[in-house]
């Protein structure tokens, strides 16, 4: 049974009798109970776990935050990192919003200039080819974006990439340990806060790999 980690309860009782540890079934049951109480094995239902330490480690990994001790340093460390991460996300969100408003302003300015030049400075015959090449340039830029990113040039995707770009820069600027943050969240089985918060605030889907991309 060198490579076996789990056996049946009845198999354990038979082994105790075959080895001469117990003469009767009742003695085998009592001996198995003693082994369980001292931590040599772990009895659960009709199974016997020969390596209880491994079971304890797996349970410890799956323990939710609410079941951890109040004085567990992991909780305080994650709390500090989460507060810092929320501030970084908020700054990134503000930067993205500022860029988006600047883009809207640039678009309105272009429309206003085209309108002014068409009806006051020049004529539609002059502005028509300019408008055509401007529109064509936008299509070419969108196609180039698709070639570089392998994604459709949608507003949602641009929004997401802008946020991730600003987030990475702010994480580096503020010396935020993103790897440690993710490790702690995995340890206590919490959702990634930045994904939930940014999905709610900006309406974008953030994939897990996006968070670690570039780190």
Short mmCIF file of C-alpha atoms in Angstrom, two decimals:
data_model
loop_
_atom_site.label_atom_id
_atom_site.label_comp_id
_atom_site.label_asym_id
_atom_site.label_seq_id
_atom_site.Cartn_x
_atom_site.Cartn_y
_atom_site.Cartn_z
CA UNK A 1 0.00 0.00 0.00
CA UNK A 2 2.99 2.26 -0.49
CA UNK A 3 1.38 4.34 -3.27
CA UNK A 4 -2.19 4.03 -2.00
CA UNK A 5 -3.62 7.04 -0.17
CA UNK A 6 -7.21 5.88 0.41
CA UNK A 7 -8.55 2.43 1.31
CA UNK A 8 -11.90 1.08 2.41
CA UNK A 9 -12.80 0.93 6.09
CA UNK A 10 -13.44 -2.81 5.95
CA UNK A 11 -10.08 -3.33 4.28
CA UNK A 12 -8.40 -1.59 7.22
CA UNK A 13 -10.21 -3.82 9.72
CA UNK A 14 -9.20 -6.94 7.81
CA UNK A 15 -5.59 -5.74 7.65
CA UNK A 16 -5.55 -5.20 11.43
CA UNK A 17 -6.74 -8.75 11.98
CA UNK A 18 -4.39 -10.25 9.39
CA UNK A 19 -1.40 -8.50 10.96
CA UNK A 20 -2.35 -9.75 14.40
CA UNK A 21 -2.95 -6.27 15.81
CA UNK A 22 -6.52 -7.25 16.65
CA UNK A 23 -7.99 -10.69 17.18
CA UNK A 24 -11.65 -9.84 16.69
CA UNK A 25 -13.68 -7.44 14.61
CA UNK A 26 -14.53 -5.30 17.62
CA UNK A 27 -10.86 -5.01 18.58
CA UNK A 28 -10.04 -3.96 15.00
CA UNK A 29 -12.74 -1.28 15.17
CA UNK A 30 -11.33 0.03 18.45
CA UNK A 31 -7.78 0.04 17.11
CA UNK A 32 -8.87 1.94 13.98
CA UNK A 33 -10.61 4.50 16.18
CA UNK A 34 -7.42 5.01 18.19
CA UNK A 35 -5.40 5.54 15.00
CA UNK A 36 -7.94 8.13 13.89
CA UNK A 37 -7.90 9.97 17.23
CA UNK A 38 -4.10 10.26 17.33
CA UNK A 39 -3.99 11.49 13.72
CA UNK A 40 -2.22 8.53 12.15
CA UNK A 41 -5.14 8.04 9.75
CA UNK A 42 -8.35 9.89 8.93
CA UNK A 43 -11.66 8.05 9.00
CA UNK A 44 -14.47 9.56 6.97
CA UNK A 45 -17.60 7.57 6.25
CA UNK A 46 -16.46 4.26 4.72
CA UNK A 47 -13.04 5.53 3.62
CA UNK A 48 -9.68 5.57 5.37
CA UNK A 49 -7.21 8.29 4.38
CA UNK A 50 -3.69 7.09 5.09
CA UNK A 51 -2.13 10.56 4.77
CA UNK A 52 -4.30 12.94 6.83
CA UNK A 53 -1.79 15.79 6.44
CA UNK A 54 -2.51 15.95 2.71
CA UNK A 55 -6.22 16.08 3.39
CA UNK A 56 -5.69 18.88 5.90
CA UNK A 57 -3.67 20.87 3.35
CA UNK A 58 -6.40 20.56 0.74
CA UNK A 59 -9.04 21.63 3.24
CA UNK A 60 -6.90 24.57 4.31
CA UNK A 61 -6.64 25.75 0.70
CA UNK A 62 -10.40 25.57 0.28
CA UNK A 63 -11.27 27.34 3.54
CA UNK A 64 -13.17 30.58 2.82
CA UNK A 65 -12.17 33.86 4.40
CA UNK A 66 -15.07 33.78 6.84
CA UNK A 67 -13.73 30.58 8.40
CA UNK A 68 -10.21 31.86 8.91
CA UNK A 69 -9.19 33.13 12.35
CA UNK A 70 -9.82 36.83 12.93
CA UNK A 71 -6.15 37.39 13.74
CA UNK A 72 -4.88 35.61 10.64
CA UNK A 73 -2.21 37.93 9.10
CA UNK A 74 -3.35 36.89 5.63
CA UNK A 75 -6.65 38.72 6.11
CA UNK A 76 -5.00 41.99 7.13
CA UNK A 77 -2.43 41.78 4.33
CA UNK A 78 -5.12 41.17 1.73
CA UNK A 79 -7.23 43.98 3.15
CA UNK A 80 -4.35 46.44 2.77
CA UNK A 81 -3.59 45.27 -0.76
CA UNK A 82 -7.28 45.40 -1.71
CA UNK A 83 -7.62 49.00 -0.52
CA UNK A 84 -4.52 49.96 -2.48
CA UNK A 85 -5.80 48.09 -5.54
CA UNK A 86 -9.17 49.85 -5.35
CA UNK A 87 -7.41 53.23 -5.34
CA UNK A 88 -5.33 52.22 -8.36
CA UNK A 89 -8.46 51.06 -10.19
CA UNK A 90 -10.22 54.32 -9.39
CA UNK A 91 -7.29 56.35 -10.75
CA UNK A 92 -7.17 54.20 -13.88
CA UNK A 93 -10.91 54.65 -14.34
CA UNK A 94 -10.58 58.44 -14.09
CA UNK A 95 -7.73 58.47 -16.61
CA UNK A 96 -9.72 56.35 -19.04
CA UNK A 97 -12.79 58.55 -18.69
CA UNK A 98 -10.63 61.62 -19.33
CA UNK A 99 -9.21 60.06 -22.50
CA UNK A 100 -12.70 59.10 -23.69
CA UNK A 101 -14.03 62.61 -23.16
CA UNK A 102 -11.03 64.01 -25.04
CA UNK A 103 -11.84 61.63 -27.90
CA UNK A 104 -15.43 62.85 -27.94
CA UNK A 105 -14.20 66.45 -27.99
CA UNK A 106 -11.85 65.70 -30.90
CA UNK A 107 -14.72 64.08 -32.83
CA UNK A 108 -17.05 67.04 -32.26
CA UNK A 109 -14.27 69.45 -33.25
CA UNK A 110 -13.72 67.55 -36.51
CA UNK A 111 -17.43 67.61 -37.35
CA UNK A 112 -17.58 71.32 -36.55
CA UNK A 113 -14.57 72.10 -38.74
CA UNK A 114 -15.95 70.06 -41.64
CA UNK A 115 -19.31 71.85 -41.29
CA UNK A 116 -17.63 75.27 -41.20
CA UNK A 117 -15.34 74.60 -44.16
CA UNK A 118 -18.18 73.11 -46.24
CA UNK A 119 -20.65 76.00 -45.89
CA UNK A 120 -18.42 79.03 -45.21
CA UNK A 121 -14.85 78.56 -46.39
CA UNK A 122 -15.06 76.14 -49.31
CA UNK A 123 -17.75 74.04 -50.93
CA UNK A 124 -18.95 70.44 -50.86
CA UNK A 125 -16.96 69.72 -54.00
CA UNK A 126 -13.78 70.55 -52.09
CA UNK A 127 -14.73 68.93 -48.80
CA UNK A 128 -16.17 65.72 -50.25
CA UNK A 129 -12.80 64.10 -51.07
CA UNK A 130 -11.39 65.28 -47.73
CA UNK A 131 -14.31 63.67 -45.89
CA UNK A 132 -13.92 60.51 -48.00
CA UNK A 133 -10.21 60.10 -47.22
CA UNK A 134 -10.79 60.89 -43.55
CA UNK A 135 -13.42 58.14 -43.33
CA UNK A 136 -11.18 55.73 -45.26
CA UNK A 137 -8.29 56.49 -42.89
CA UNK A 138 -10.54 55.54 -39.97
CA UNK A 139 -11.34 52.20 -41.63
CA UNK A 140 -7.65 51.53 -42.23
CA UNK A 141 -6.83 52.35 -38.60
CA UNK A 142 -9.56 49.95 -37.44
CA UNK A 143 -8.20 47.19 -39.68
CA UNK A 144 -4.66 47.78 -38.42
CA UNK A 145 -5.99 47.56 -34.85
CA UNK A 146 -7.51 44.18 -35.69
CA UNK A 147 -4.23 42.93 -37.18
CA UNK A 148 -2.24 43.98 -34.11
CA UNK A 149 -4.67 42.86 -31.39
CA UNK A 150 -6.63 40.09 -33.20
CA UNK A 151 -9.80 41.67 -31.80
CA UNK A 152 -12.67 43.59 -33.32
CA UNK A 153 -12.15 47.36 -33.06
CA UNK A 154 -15.14 47.88 -30.77
CA UNK A 155 -15.60 50.61 -28.20
CA UNK A 156 -15.79 48.01 -25.43
CA UNK A 157 -12.45 46.50 -26.42
CA UNK A 158 -10.78 49.91 -26.68
CA UNK A 159 -12.19 50.81 -23.26
CA UNK A 160 -10.85 47.61 -21.76
CA UNK A 161 -7.40 47.99 -23.29
CA UNK A 162 -7.15 51.61 -22.18
CA UNK A 163 -8.05 50.64 -18.63
CA UNK A 164 -5.54 47.76 -18.54
CA UNK A 165 -2.82 50.00 -19.96
CA UNK A 166 -3.40 52.69 -17.33
CA UNK A 167 -3.76 50.05 -14.62
CA UNK A 168 -0.38 48.47 -15.43
CA UNK A 169 1.35 51.84 -15.41
CA UNK A 170 -0.20 52.80 -12.07
CA UNK A 171 0.61 49.39 -10.56
CA UNK A 172 4.25 49.89 -11.53
CA UNK A 173 4.26 53.51 -10.36
CA UNK A 174 2.81 52.67 -6.94
CA UNK A 175 4.94 49.50 -6.48
CA UNK A 176 1.86 47.32 -6.10
CA UNK A 177 2.66 43.60 -5.79
CA UNK A 178 0.01 42.16 -8.11
CA UNK A 179 1.38 38.62 -7.92
CA UNK A 180 1.11 38.63 -4.14
CA UNK A 181 -2.41 40.06 -4.39
CA UNK A 182 -3.55 37.25 -6.69
CA UNK A 183 -1.83 34.60 -4.54
CA UNK A 184 -3.68 35.78 -1.43
CA UNK A 185 -7.00 35.81 -3.25
CA UNK A 186 -6.46 32.28 -4.47
CA UNK A 187 -5.51 31.20 -0.97
CA UNK A 188 -8.75 32.43 0.56
CA UNK A 189 -10.89 31.83 -2.52
CA UNK A 190 -12.09 35.39 -3.12
CA UNK A 191 -13.10 36.85 -6.50
CA UNK A 192 -10.72 39.37 -8.04
CA UNK A 193 -12.10 42.70 -6.85
CA UNK A 194 -10.82 44.72 -9.75
CA UNK A 195 -12.74 42.54 -12.20
CA UNK A 196 -16.00 42.93 -10.32
CA UNK A 197 -15.58 46.65 -9.71
CA UNK A 198 -14.52 47.55 -13.23
CA UNK A 199 -17.20 45.36 -14.79
CA UNK A 200 -19.74 47.29 -12.72
CA UNK A 201 -18.27 50.75 -13.31
CA UNK A 202 -17.23 50.53 -16.95
CA UNK A 203 -19.34 47.65 -18.22
CA UNK A 204 -16.35 45.67 -19.56
CA UNK A 205 -15.51 42.01 -19.18
CA UNK A 206 -12.07 41.48 -17.66
CA UNK A 207 -10.49 38.09 -18.05
CA UNK A 208 -8.15 36.76 -15.44
CA UNK A 209 -5.23 36.71 -17.82
CA UNK A 210 -5.81 40.41 -18.46
CA UNK A 211 -4.99 41.24 -14.88
CA UNK A 212 -1.59 39.56 -15.03
CA UNK A 213 -0.76 40.44 -18.57
CA UNK A 214 2.50 42.27 -18.75
CA UNK A 215 3.66 41.38 -15.19
#
